[in-house]
Short mmCIF file of C-alpha atoms and ligand atoms in Angstrom, two decimals:
data_model
loop_
_atom_site.label_atom_id
_atom_site.label_comp_id
_atom_site.label_asym_id
_atom_site.label_seq_id
_atom_site.Cartn_x
_atom_site.Cartn_y
_atom_site.Cartn_z
CA UNK A 1 153.10 113.50 89.26
CA UNK A 2 150.84 111.75 91.55
CA UNK A 3 147.39 113.37 91.20
CA UNK A 4 143.52 112.57 92.24
CA UNK A 5 141.03 111.35 89.96
CA UNK A 6 139.31 114.53 90.71
CA UNK A 7 142.01 116.50 89.29
CA UNK A 8 142.95 114.81 86.89
CA UNK A 9 139.34 114.65 85.22
CA UNK A 10 138.23 118.17 85.67
CA UNK A 11 140.35 119.11 83.00
CA UNK A 12 139.15 116.83 80.72
CA UNK A 13 135.75 118.16 81.47
CA UNK A 14 136.61 121.66 80.79
CA UNK A 15 138.33 121.17 77.68
CA UNK A 16 136.18 118.12 76.46
CA UNK A 17 138.69 114.95 76.05
CA UNK A 18 138.60 111.42 77.93
CA UNK A 19 141.40 110.21 79.90
CA UNK A 20 142.54 106.62 79.39
CA UNK A 21 142.18 104.51 81.97
CA UNK A 22 144.26 101.48 81.13
CA UNK A 23 143.99 98.33 83.22
CA UNK A 24 147.72 97.35 84.53
CA UNK A 25 147.21 93.83 84.96
CA UNK A 26 151.12 93.41 84.84
CA UNK A 27 154.08 95.38 85.03
CA UNK A 28 154.79 95.10 81.25
CA UNK A 29 151.29 96.55 80.86
CA UNK A 30 152.31 99.16 82.65
CA UNK A 31 155.40 99.79 80.98
CA UNK A 32 154.00 99.70 77.67
CA UNK A 33 150.89 102.57 78.49
CA UNK A 34 153.11 104.79 80.14
CA UNK A 35 155.99 104.77 77.42
CA UNK A 36 152.64 105.54 75.04
CA UNK A 37 151.33 108.39 77.30
CA UNK A 38 154.91 109.62 77.50
CA UNK A 39 155.37 109.62 73.64
CA UNK A 40 152.25 111.44 73.22
CA UNK A 41 152.23 113.47 76.19
CA UNK A 42 149.18 112.20 77.72
CA UNK A 43 147.56 112.28 81.40
CA UNK A 44 146.83 108.83 82.19
CA UNK A 45 145.03 106.82 84.93
CA UNK A 46 146.24 103.51 85.81
CA UNK A 47 143.34 101.49 86.83
CA UNK A 48 143.65 98.33 88.89
CA UNK A 49 140.84 95.72 89.63
CA UNK A 50 140.63 93.79 92.57
CA UNK A 51 141.28 90.67 91.11
CA UNK A 52 144.31 92.17 89.36
CA UNK A 53 145.61 93.43 92.64
CA UNK A 54 145.38 89.83 94.56
CA UNK A 55 147.35 88.38 91.56
CA UNK A 56 149.70 91.32 91.21
CA UNK A 57 149.82 91.76 95.26
CA UNK A 58 149.83 95.14 97.10
CA UNK A 59 153.73 95.38 96.08
CA UNK A 60 152.76 96.38 92.90
CA UNK A 61 151.04 99.91 93.65
CA UNK A 62 154.61 100.89 94.74
CA UNK A 63 155.64 100.19 91.34
CA UNK A 64 152.86 102.52 89.87
CA UNK A 65 153.74 105.00 92.62
CA UNK A 66 157.36 105.07 91.24
CA UNK A 67 156.16 105.75 87.82
CA UNK A 68 153.70 108.29 88.80
CA UNK A 69 156.49 110.17 91.27
CA UNK A 70 159.20 110.18 88.34
CA UNK A 71 156.94 111.63 85.41
CA UNK A 72 156.00 115.07 84.74
CA UNK A 73 152.76 113.55 83.23
CA UNK A 74 149.67 113.61 85.63
CA UNK A 75 149.00 109.86 86.70
CA UNK A 76 146.03 108.54 88.87
CA UNK A 77 146.21 105.29 90.49
CA UNK A 78 142.18 103.97 90.42
CA UNK A 79 140.79 101.01 91.89
CA UNK A 80 138.38 99.53 89.00
CA UNK A 81 135.47 98.18 90.30
CA UNK A 82 135.61 97.89 93.87
CA UNK A 83 133.05 95.98 95.25
CA UNK A 84 133.05 96.45 98.93
CA UNK A 85 133.89 99.00 101.64
CA UNK A 86 136.87 96.94 102.96
CA UNK A 87 138.38 96.66 99.52
CA UNK A 88 137.99 100.55 99.06
CA UNK A 89 139.71 101.07 102.25
CA UNK A 90 142.53 98.90 101.42
CA UNK A 91 142.83 100.51 98.44
CA UNK A 92 142.75 103.77 99.90
CA UNK A 93 145.60 102.81 102.49
CA UNK A 94 147.88 101.20 99.63
CA UNK A 95 147.99 105.29 98.28
CA UNK A 96 145.29 104.51 95.43
CA UNK A 97 144.31 108.41 94.19
CA UNK A 98 140.78 107.42 92.93
CA UNK A 99 138.20 104.43 93.81
CA UNK A 100 135.26 102.94 92.16
CA UNK A 101 132.65 101.48 94.29
CA UNK A 102 130.22 99.54 91.86
CA UNK A 103 127.34 98.57 93.58
CA UNK A 104 125.28 99.00 90.32
CA UNK A 105 123.76 95.53 90.66
CA UNK A 106 122.05 96.42 94.09
CA UNK A 107 118.84 98.47 94.59
CA UNK A 108 118.99 102.19 94.27
CA UNK A 109 118.87 102.89 97.51
CA UNK A 110 121.71 100.60 98.82
CA UNK A 111 123.50 101.84 95.72
CA UNK A 112 123.22 105.25 97.46
CA UNK A 113 123.77 103.89 100.80
CA UNK A 114 127.21 102.02 99.69
CA UNK A 115 128.47 105.10 97.77
CA UNK A 116 127.57 107.48 100.28
CA UNK A 117 129.79 106.08 102.59
CA UNK A 118 132.75 105.43 100.55
CA UNK A 119 132.45 108.97 99.32
CA UNK A 120 132.72 109.91 103.17
CA UNK A 121 135.72 108.06 103.78
CA UNK A 122 137.79 108.59 100.55
CA UNK A 123 137.13 112.87 100.70
CA UNK A 124 138.66 112.64 104.12
CA UNK A 125 141.70 111.84 102.56
CA UNK A 126 141.07 113.64 99.35
CA UNK A 127 140.82 110.27 96.98
CA UNK A 128 138.02 110.93 94.46
CA UNK A 129 135.46 108.46 93.92
CA UNK A 130 133.78 106.86 90.87
CA UNK A 131 130.31 105.20 91.37
CA UNK A 132 128.01 103.30 88.48
CA UNK A 133 124.37 103.39 87.98
CA UNK A 134 122.37 101.44 85.22
CA UNK A 135 124.29 98.10 84.24
CA UNK A 136 126.77 97.65 81.84
CA UNK A 137 126.59 94.90 79.89
CA UNK A 138 129.13 91.64 80.20
CA UNK A 139 130.09 89.80 76.78
CA UNK A 140 131.04 86.88 79.00
CA UNK A 141 135.09 86.93 78.94
CA UNK A 142 135.97 89.63 81.28
CA UNK A 143 136.77 89.97 85.14
CA UNK A 144 134.98 93.05 85.37
CA UNK A 145 131.60 91.14 85.04
CA UNK A 146 128.43 93.15 84.29
CA UNK A 147 125.25 91.57 83.22
CA UNK A 148 124.04 90.48 80.08
CA UNK A 149 121.50 92.67 79.24
CA UNK A 150 122.21 96.28 79.63
CA UNK A 151 120.07 98.71 81.61
CA UNK A 152 120.17 101.99 80.48
CA UNK A 153 121.16 104.77 82.97
CA UNK A 154 118.29 107.27 83.44
CA UNK A 155 119.38 110.65 83.58
CA UNK A 156 116.79 111.90 86.18
CA UNK A 157 117.84 109.04 88.04
CA UNK A 158 121.73 110.15 87.49
CA UNK A 159 120.64 113.36 88.71
CA UNK A 160 119.46 112.11 92.18
CA UNK A 161 122.28 109.46 92.53
CA UNK A 162 124.96 112.42 92.29
CA UNK A 163 123.55 114.88 94.24
CA UNK A 164 122.90 112.48 97.06
CA UNK A 165 126.26 110.71 97.23
CA UNK A 166 128.46 113.71 96.01
CA UNK A 167 130.37 110.92 93.76
CA UNK A 168 133.18 112.79 91.51
CA UNK A 169 132.49 110.94 88.61
CA UNK A 170 129.66 108.37 87.32
CA UNK A 171 129.96 105.33 85.24
CA UNK A 172 127.14 105.44 82.83
CA UNK A 173 125.52 102.55 80.94
CA UNK A 174 125.00 103.53 77.53
CA UNK A 175 125.25 100.83 75.50
CA UNK A 176 128.68 99.25 75.88
CA UNK A 177 130.03 95.93 77.70
CA UNK A 178 132.68 94.64 79.19
CA UNK A 179 135.15 92.19 77.45
CA UNK A 180 135.11 91.65 73.55
CA UNK A 181 132.16 91.48 71.72
CA UNK A 182 131.11 87.98 69.99
CA UNK A 183 131.03 88.37 66.32
CA UNK A 184 126.93 87.96 66.07
CA UNK A 185 126.97 91.23 68.71
CA UNK A 186 127.01 94.35 67.47
CA UNK A 187 127.98 96.87 70.16
CA UNK A 188 125.92 100.50 69.56
CA UNK A 189 126.43 103.72 71.70
CA UNK A 190 123.25 105.69 72.49
CA UNK A 191 125.06 108.71 71.85
CA UNK A 192 121.77 110.84 72.59
CA UNK A 193 121.74 109.22 75.95
CA UNK A 194 124.98 110.79 77.03
CA UNK A 195 123.77 114.22 76.02
CA UNK A 196 120.81 113.91 78.07
CA UNK A 197 122.91 112.49 81.15
CA UNK A 198 125.57 115.32 80.80
CA UNK A 199 122.64 117.75 80.81
CA UNK A 200 121.62 116.79 83.91
CA UNK A 201 124.63 116.22 85.79
CA UNK A 202 127.78 118.19 85.84
CA UNK A 203 130.63 115.38 86.81
CA UNK A 204 132.65 113.62 84.49
CA UNK A 205 131.00 110.73 83.02
CA UNK A 206 132.74 107.35 82.74
CA UNK A 207 132.48 104.47 79.80
CA UNK A 208 133.51 101.06 80.77
CA UNK A 209 133.47 98.27 78.06
CA UNK A 210 135.14 101.03 75.58
CA UNK A 211 137.11 97.89 74.06
CA UNK A 212 136.03 96.83 70.25
CA UNK A 213 133.18 99.89 69.97
CA UNK A 214 133.62 101.51 66.80
CA UNK A 215 136.02 104.46 66.87
CA UNK A 216 133.76 106.99 65.33
CA UNK A 217 131.12 106.18 68.25
CA UNK A 218 133.90 106.73 70.69
CA UNK A 219 135.11 109.89 69.21
CA UNK A 220 131.69 111.54 69.47
CA UNK A 221 131.30 110.30 72.75
CA UNK A 222 134.22 112.05 74.01
CA UNK A 223 132.79 115.28 72.76
CA UNK A 224 129.70 114.81 74.66
CA UNK A 225 131.49 114.57 78.37
CA UNK A 226 132.31 111.33 78.59
CA UNK A 227 135.93 111.91 80.26
CA UNK A 228 137.35 108.74 81.37
CA UNK A 229 137.22 105.50 79.20
CA UNK A 230 138.27 102.45 80.82
CA UNK A 231 140.57 100.16 78.43
CA UNK A 232 141.45 96.68 79.21
CA UNK A 233 140.73 94.11 76.65
CA UNK A 234 142.26 95.66 73.80
CA UNK A 235 145.73 96.37 75.34
CA UNK A 236 145.81 92.71 76.79
CA UNK A 237 144.77 91.28 73.28
CA UNK A 238 147.61 92.95 71.40
CA UNK A 239 150.11 91.70 74.13
CA UNK A 240 149.18 88.30 73.92
CA UNK A 241 148.61 87.92 70.43
CA UNK A 242 152.27 89.41 70.09
CA UNK A 243 153.55 86.96 72.84
CA UNK A 244 151.87 83.87 70.72
CA UNK A 245 153.99 85.37 67.50
CA UNK A 246 157.15 85.17 69.69
CA UNK A 247 156.61 81.80 70.92
CA UNK A 248 155.72 80.33 67.55
CA UNK A 249 158.58 82.16 65.69
CA UNK A 250 161.48 82.05 67.94
CA UNK A 251 163.46 78.66 67.82
CA UNK A 252 165.92 79.50 70.63
CA UNK A 253 164.85 77.81 73.76
CA UNK A 254 162.68 80.53 75.53
CA UNK A 255 162.64 81.43 79.07
CA UNK A 256 164.28 84.97 79.69
CA UNK A 257 161.54 87.57 80.23
CA UNK A 258 163.55 90.09 78.59
CA UNK A 259 163.79 88.28 75.11
CA UNK A 260 160.03 87.26 75.50
CA UNK A 261 158.25 90.60 76.46
CA UNK A 262 160.23 93.55 74.94
CA UNK A 263 158.07 93.14 71.56
CA UNK A 264 154.71 92.61 73.62
CA UNK A 265 155.54 95.69 75.72
CA UNK A 266 155.97 97.25 72.21
CA UNK A 267 152.53 95.83 70.66
CA UNK A 268 150.91 97.34 73.93
CA UNK A 269 152.29 100.84 73.84
CA UNK A 270 151.24 100.85 70.12
CA UNK A 271 147.53 100.28 70.83
CA UNK A 272 147.56 102.58 74.03
CA UNK A 273 148.97 105.13 71.27
CA UNK A 274 145.77 104.65 69.19
CA UNK A 275 143.49 105.11 72.09
CA UNK A 276 144.86 108.08 73.41
CA UNK A 277 144.93 110.00 70.00
CA UNK A 278 141.32 108.41 69.22
CA UNK A 279 140.33 109.95 73.45
CA UNK A 280 141.90 113.35 72.16
CA UNK A 281 144.02 113.32 75.27
CA UNK A 282 147.71 113.64 73.37
CA UNK A 283 149.40 116.28 74.22
CA UNK A 284 146.84 117.35 77.12
CA UNK A 285 149.35 117.08 80.15
CA UNK A 286 150.17 120.56 79.48
CA UNK A 287 146.94 122.00 80.78
CA UNK A 288 148.08 120.26 84.16
CA UNK A 289 150.88 122.51 85.08
CA UNK A 290 150.30 125.70 86.55
ZN1 ZN B 301 134.29 98.66 83.94
#
């Protein structure tokens, strides 16, 4: 069943777990993560970044909707890092049930202004809005971008931002970076900062750049008010590592997608299942049925 971001996050917020938001950059990745969620009875957010959408074309959203309408699992279709008002409206028109407006690189008042405008438009048609405050780092190899130096979210400022914009969830900068970390860069979450932010505001918090942070940290973050964790790099790497194995080992002439992709989909599923268990989201779909 297709649900909004607000609906899917509400129960995670009440019950202290995190919904996995997997970037479905292709139909094969979508299939892999949906199998994992079915297998573990997990609610799921299918995230699509504007760059992914322009590659996949708008028709892909209908494919995600098909999955959502043919499963009993709660499924939310989310625009990841919407950069402009136009991108957000386009996504709403296509049937996304949740949008992110990321104006975190703008100054505070401008971020508030555009986030507020998006909230007004999206809420008019029951679409939920995620905004971002502070700047999440960028390791230099991701489409989501970011900055090389993390500016941590200030709890007081977060409170003002949420009150003034009325956003449904907030992406916070607490020490993660988009993409994979180079060997000399050790990711470290400021766990106490999550506590401080969660104390001030009551909307679900979102963790971006959650790939390759230590599992132990992620596990603790989930108990502290992080209710959505974005996973992009980790599933894509599993997929392409397996694809390399297929290309190297298979002596036959390779051309059929149904020969090349099946084990890659399985590799995606495996990593997605690990994340679902880590986020404590397994078997949580049952809480969404009235
Ligand atoms: Zn992100």
